[in-house]
CSV table of C-alpha atoms and ligand atoms in Angstrom, one decimal:
chain,number,residue,atom,x,y,z
A,1275,MET,CA,-190.9,98.0,-57.4
A,1276,GLY,CA,-188.9,94.9,-58.6
A,1277,GLU,CA,-187.1,94.9,-61.9
A,1278,GLU,CA,-188.3,91.2,-62.4
A,1279,LYS,CA,-191.9,92.3,-62.6
A,1280,ARG,CA,-191.4,94.9,-65.6
A,1281,GLY,CA,-193.8,94.6,-68.4
A,1282,ALA,CA,-192.4,93.9,-71.8
A,1283,PHE,CA,-191.8,96.7,-74.1
A,1284,VAL,CA,-192.3,95.9,-77.7
A,1285,ALA,CA,-192.1,98.6,-80.6
A,1286,LEU,CA,-193.8,98.1,-84.1
A,1287,GLU,CA,-192.1,100.2,-87.1
A,1288,GLY,CA,-192.8,100.3,-90.4
A,1289,ILE,CA,-193.6,102.9,-93.3
A,1290,ASP,CA,-197.3,104.3,-93.3
A,1291,GLY,CA,-199.6,101.7,-94.0
A,1292,SER,CA,-197.5,98.7,-93.1
A,1293,GLY,CA,-200.1,97.4,-90.7
A,1294,LYS,CA,-198.6,98.4,-87.4
A,1295,GLY,CA,-202.0,99.7,-86.1
A,1296,THR,CA,-203.6,96.6,-87.3
A,1297,GLN,CA,-201.2,94.2,-85.8
A,1298,ILE,CA,-200.9,96.1,-82.3
A,1299,LYS,CA,-204.8,96.0,-82.0
A,1300,LYS,CA,-204.8,92.1,-82.8
A,1301,LEU,CA,-201.9,91.4,-80.5
A,1302,LYS,CA,-203.5,93.7,-77.7
A,1303,LYS,CA,-206.8,91.6,-77.9
A,1304,ARG,CA,-204.9,88.3,-77.9
A,1305,LEU,CA,-202.7,89.2,-75.1
A,1306,GLU,CA,-205.8,90.5,-72.9
A,1307,ALA,CA,-207.9,87.6,-74.0
A,1308,GLU,CA,-204.9,85.4,-72.3
A,1309,GLY,CA,-204.8,87.5,-69.0
A,1310,TYR,CA,-202.0,89.9,-69.8
A,1311,ALA,CA,-202.3,93.6,-68.9
A,1312,VAL,CA,-201.3,95.7,-72.0
A,1313,TYR,CA,-201.1,99.5,-72.6
A,1314,ARG,CA,-201.0,100.7,-76.2
A,1315,THR,CA,-199.3,103.9,-77.2
A,1316,ALA,CA,-198.2,105.7,-80.4
A,1317,GLU,CA,-195.9,108.6,-81.6
A,1318,PRO,CA,-196.4,111.3,-81.6
A,1319,ASN,CA,-197.5,111.3,-77.9
A,1320,ASP,CA,-200.9,113.1,-77.0
A,1321,SER,CA,-199.2,116.3,-75.7
A,1322,PRO,CA,-198.8,120.1,-76.9
A,1323,THR,CA,-195.5,118.9,-78.6
A,1324,GLY,CA,-197.2,116.0,-80.0
A,1325,ASP,CA,-199.9,118.2,-81.5
A,1326,LEU,CA,-197.3,120.5,-83.0
A,1327,ILE,CA,-195.7,117.6,-84.6
A,1328,HIS,CA,-199.0,116.3,-85.9
A,1329,GLN,CA,-199.5,119.9,-87.7
A,1330,ILE,CA,-196.2,119.5,-89.4
A,1331,MET,CA,-196.8,116.1,-90.5
A,1332,ILE,CA,-200.0,117.3,-92.2
A,1333,GLY,CA,-198.5,120.3,-93.9
A,1334,ARG,CA,-200.2,122.9,-91.9
A,1335,ILE,CA,-197.0,124.2,-90.2
A,1336,ARG,CA,-193.7,124.4,-92.1
A,1337,THR,CA,-190.7,124.5,-90.2
A,1338,THR,CA,-186.8,123.6,-90.3
A,1339,ASN,CA,-185.3,120.1,-89.9
A,1340,ASP,CA,-183.6,121.4,-86.8
A,1341,VAL,CA,-186.9,122.4,-85.1
A,1342,ILE,CA,-188.7,119.0,-86.1
A,1343,ALA,CA,-185.6,117.0,-84.7
A,1344,ALA,CA,-185.9,119.0,-81.5
A,1345,LEU,CA,-189.8,118.3,-81.3
A,1346,TYR,CA,-189.3,114.6,-81.8
A,1347,ALA,CA,-186.6,114.4,-79.3
A,1348,ALA,CA,-188.8,116.2,-76.8
A,1349,ASP,CA,-191.8,114.1,-77.7
A,1350,ARG,CA,-190.2,110.9,-77.3
A,1351,LEU,CA,-188.8,111.9,-73.6
A,1352,ASP,CA,-192.3,113.0,-72.7
A,1353,HIS,CA,-193.5,109.7,-73.9
A,1354,ILE,CA,-191.4,107.8,-71.8
A,1355,GLN,CA,-191.4,109.9,-68.7
A,1356,ASN,CA,-194.8,111.8,-68.0
A,1357,ASP,CA,-196.9,111.2,-65.1
A,1358,THR,CA,-200.1,110.4,-66.9
A,1359,ASN,CA,-199.2,108.0,-69.8
A,1360,GLY,CA,-195.5,107.6,-69.9
A,1361,ILE,CA,-194.1,104.4,-70.8
A,1362,LEU,CA,-192.0,103.9,-67.7
A,1363,LYS,CA,-194.9,104.2,-65.4
A,1364,PHE,CA,-196.6,101.1,-67.1
A,1365,LEU,CA,-193.8,99.1,-67.3
A,1366,ARG,CA,-192.9,99.5,-63.6
A,1367,GLN,CA,-196.3,98.2,-62.9
A,1368,GLY,CA,-195.7,95.3,-64.6
A,1369,ILE,CA,-197.8,96.1,-67.6
A,1370,ASN,CA,-196.7,95.3,-71.0
A,1371,VAL,CA,-196.4,98.0,-73.4
A,1372,LEU,CA,-197.0,98.1,-77.2
A,1373,THR,CA,-195.8,100.9,-79.1
A,1374,ASP,CA,-196.7,102.2,-82.6
A,1375,ARG,CA,-193.4,103.5,-83.5
A,1376,TYR,CA,-190.8,104.5,-80.9
A,1377,TYR,CA,-187.3,106.2,-81.8
A,1378,PHE,CA,-186.7,104.4,-85.0
A,1379,SER,CA,-189.5,106.2,-86.7
A,1380,SER,CA,-187.7,109.4,-86.5
A,1381,TYR,CA,-184.8,107.9,-88.2
A,1382,ALA,CA,-187.1,108.1,-90.9
A,1383,TYR,CA,-188.2,111.8,-90.8
A,1384,GLN,CA,-190.5,111.3,-93.8
A,1385,SER,CA,-191.5,114.8,-94.7
A,1386,VAL,CA,-187.8,116.3,-95.0
A,1387,ASP,CA,-184.2,115.0,-95.7
A,1388,VAL,CA,-182.4,114.9,-92.6
A,1389,PRO,CA,-178.8,113.4,-92.3
A,1390,MET,CA,-179.1,109.9,-90.6
A,1391,ASP,CA,-176.3,110.8,-88.0
A,1392,TRP,CA,-178.1,113.8,-86.9
A,1393,VAL,CA,-181.4,111.7,-86.4
A,1394,ILE,CA,-179.5,109.2,-84.2
A,1395,GLU,CA,-178.0,112.0,-82.2
A,1396,ALA,CA,-181.3,113.5,-81.6
A,1397,ASN,CA,-182.9,110.2,-80.5
A,1398,SER,CA,-179.8,109.1,-78.3
A,1399,LEU,CA,-181.2,110.3,-75.0
A,1400,ALA,CA,-184.5,108.4,-75.5
A,1401,ALA,CA,-182.5,105.3,-76.6
A,1402,LYS,CA,-180.4,105.4,-73.6
A,1403,LEU,CA,-183.3,106.0,-71.1
A,1404,LEU,CA,-185.5,103.2,-72.5
A,1405,ARG,CA,-184.7,100.7,-75.4
A,1406,PRO,CA,-187.6,98.4,-76.6
A,1407,ASP,CA,-187.2,94.6,-75.5
A,1408,LEU,CA,-187.9,94.1,-79.2
A,1409,THR,CA,-188.5,96.2,-82.5
A,1410,ILE,CA,-190.4,94.8,-84.9
A,1411,PHE,CA,-190.0,96.2,-88.5
A,1412,ILE,CA,-193.1,95.3,-90.7
A,1413,ASP,CA,-191.5,95.5,-94.1
A,1414,VAL,CA,-194.0,96.1,-96.9
A,1415,ASP,CA,-193.4,97.1,-100.6
A,1416,PRO,CA,-194.3,100.9,-100.6
A,1417,HIS,CA,-196.5,100.1,-103.7
A,1418,VAL,CA,-198.6,97.8,-101.6
A,1419,THR,CA,-199.0,100.5,-98.8
A,1420,MET,CA,-199.9,103.2,-101.1
A,1421,GLU,CA,-202.6,101.1,-102.5
A,1422,ARG,CA,-204.0,100.4,-98.8
A,1423,ILE,CA,-203.8,104.1,-97.9
A,1424,GLU,CA,-205.7,105.2,-101.1
A,1425,LYS,CA,-208.3,102.7,-100.5
A,1426,ASN,CA,-208.8,103.1,-96.9
A,1427,ARG,CA,-207.8,106.5,-95.5
A,1428,LEU,CA,-209.9,109.7,-95.9
A,1429,THR,CA,-206.9,112.1,-95.3
A,1430,ARG,CA,-203.3,111.3,-96.7
A,1431,GLU,CA,-200.3,112.7,-94.8
A,1432,LEU,CA,-197.9,115.1,-96.7
A,1433,PHE,CA,-195.2,112.3,-97.2
A,1434,GLU,CA,-197.5,109.5,-97.9
A,1435,GLU,CA,-196.5,109.0,-101.7
A,1436,THR,CA,-194.3,106.2,-103.1
A,1437,ASP,CA,-191.1,107.8,-103.7
A,1438,ARG,CA,-191.0,108.9,-100.2
A,1439,LEU,CA,-192.1,105.6,-98.7
A,1440,MET,CA,-189.2,103.9,-100.7
A,1441,ALA,CA,-186.8,106.5,-99.3
A,1442,THR,CA,-188.2,106.0,-95.7
A,1443,ARG,CA,-187.9,102.1,-96.1
A,1444,ALA,CA,-184.3,102.6,-97.0
A,1445,ARG,CA,-183.7,104.8,-94.2
A,1446,TYR,CA,-185.2,102.5,-91.6
A,1447,LEU,CA,-183.0,99.5,-93.1
A,1448,GLU,CA,-180.0,101.6,-92.9
A,1449,ALA,CA,-180.6,102.5,-89.3
A,1450,PHE,CA,-181.2,98.8,-88.3
A,1451,GLU,CA,-178.0,97.7,-90.1
A,1452,ARG,CA,-176.2,100.5,-88.1
A,1453,MET,CA,-177.8,99.8,-84.9
A,1454,LYS,CA,-177.8,96.0,-84.8
A,1455,ASP,CA,-175.3,95.7,-81.9
A,1456,VAL,CA,-177.2,97.5,-79.5
A,1457,GLU,CA,-181.1,96.9,-80.7
A,1458,LYS,CA,-183.1,93.8,-80.9
A,1459,ILE,CA,-184.9,93.9,-84.2
A,1460,LEU,CA,-187.1,91.4,-85.9
A,1461,ILE,CA,-187.9,92.0,-89.6
A,1462,VAL,CA,-191.2,90.7,-90.5
A,1463,ASP,CA,-192.6,90.3,-94.1
A,1464,GLY,CA,-195.6,92.5,-94.4
A,1465,ASN,CA,-196.7,91.8,-97.7
A,1466,ARG,CA,-198.7,88.8,-96.6
A,1467,SER,CA,-202.3,88.6,-94.8
A,1468,VAL,CA,-203.2,90.3,-91.6
A,1469,GLU,CA,-203.5,86.6,-89.9
A,1470,VAL,CA,-200.3,85.2,-91.2
A,1471,ILE,CA,-198.3,88.2,-90.0
A,1472,HIS,CA,-200.0,88.1,-86.7
A,1473,GLU,CA,-199.2,84.5,-86.3
A,1474,GLU,CA,-195.6,85.1,-86.8
A,1475,ILE,CA,-195.4,88.0,-84.4
A,1476,TRP,CA,-197.2,86.2,-81.9
A,1477,LYS,CA,-195.0,83.2,-82.0
A,1478,LYS,CA,-191.7,85.4,-81.8
A,1479,THR,CA,-193.1,87.6,-78.9
A,1480,LYS,CA,-194.8,85.6,-76.7
A,1481,SER,CA,-192.2,84.6,-74.4
A,1482,LEU,CA,-191.4,88.2,-73.6
A,1483,TYR,CA,-194.6,89.3,-72.2
A,1484,VAL,CA,-195.1,89.3,-68.3
A,1485,LYS,CA,-198.3,88.4,-66.3
B,2550,ADP,P1,-200.0,101.8,-90.1
B,2550,ADP,O1,-200.6,101.8,-88.7
B,2550,ADP,O2,-198.8,100.9,-90.2
B,2550,ADP,O3,-200.1,103.0,-90.9
B,2550,ADP,P2,-202.5,100.3,-90.6
B,2550,ADP,O4,-202.5,99.3,-89.7
B,2550,ADP,O5,-203.4,101.5,-90.2
B,2550,ADP,O6,-201.0,100.7,-90.9
B,2550,ADP,O7,-202.9,99.6,-92.0
B,2550,ADP,C1,-203.2,100.6,-93.3
B,2550,ADP,C2,-204.5,99.9,-94.0
B,2550,ADP,O8,-204.2,98.6,-94.6
B,2550,ADP,C3,-205.7,99.6,-93.2
B,2550,ADP,O9,-206.9,99.9,-93.8
B,2550,ADP,C4,-205.4,98.2,-92.8
B,2550,ADP,O10,-206.9,97.5,-92.7
B,2550,ADP,C5,-204.9,97.6,-94.1
B,2550,ADP,N1,-204.1,96.5,-93.7
B,2550,ADP,C6,-203.1,96.5,-92.7
B,2550,ADP,N2,-202.5,95.2,-92.9
B,2550,ADP,C7,-202.8,94.7,-94.0
B,2550,ADP,C8,-202.5,93.2,-94.6
B,2550,ADP,N3,-201.4,92.5,-94.1
B,2550,ADP,N4,-203.0,93.0,-95.7
B,2550,ADP,C9,-203.9,93.9,-96.3
B,2550,ADP,N5,-204.3,95.1,-95.8
B,2550,ADP,C10,-203.8,95.6,-94.6
C-alpha cells in the first residue's frame, strides 16, 4: 500500500455546540456526491474505554484527573489502531477520514481542571502516531453555543455551561498557540450560518482529499 494513496485526515475541533457534527455531515455528503470515499469518526470511540469516558462525561461516574487522562490516551490509541474502525486502516485504503475531535479535544478536558502540560504529555503518543493533515477549529462565542444546546438538545453534558465553555475555548486557543510549529490549524469563525461556514471549510480543504 503506497503512501501516495493515503486518504486525507481532517479533524474538526471546537467547544460543545460549535457545529462540528453539522459541518462534518455536510462535508461528508458533499465529498461523497463528488465521488470521494469518506469515513466519519468521533471521540470517544465506540469501545469499553469510550463507554467509560462517556459515563464520566455525563456525571454517572466520578473519578480523578489522572484516570481520565489515561482513559483519553487509551481511547485515542484504540481509535487510531484498532482492526475494525481504526483511523489508520481507512487512511491506508485511500479513504478520507473526518474526525469529530481528535487529541486536541483532550487539551480541553472540560469537566475537570487538568494542567495543560500534563494533557499534552498524555496525548503525545497519539500525536506521534498520527497527526491530522489539518485541524479545523470552529470558533464560536460560548453564549451562542449555549443557546443552541438549550434549544436543540434533550440532554446536557456535565460541563455544558457558559463558564466552562469559556475556559475550554481559552484552553484550545492556548494549545493551538503552543503547537503551531507542529500542527496545521485553521481557525474558522463559527458564529456565521451553517452554509457560509461550510463554504469556507470546503474551499480551504478541497485540495487535500484523495480520490
Ligand atoms: P457539535 O457537534 O460541535 O456539538 P452540533 O453540530 O451538534 O455541534 O450543533 C449544535 C446545534 O447547533 C445543532 O442543533 C445544530 O443544528 C446547531 N447549529 C450548528 N451550527 C450552527 C450554525 N452555524 N448556526 C446555527 N445553528 C447551528
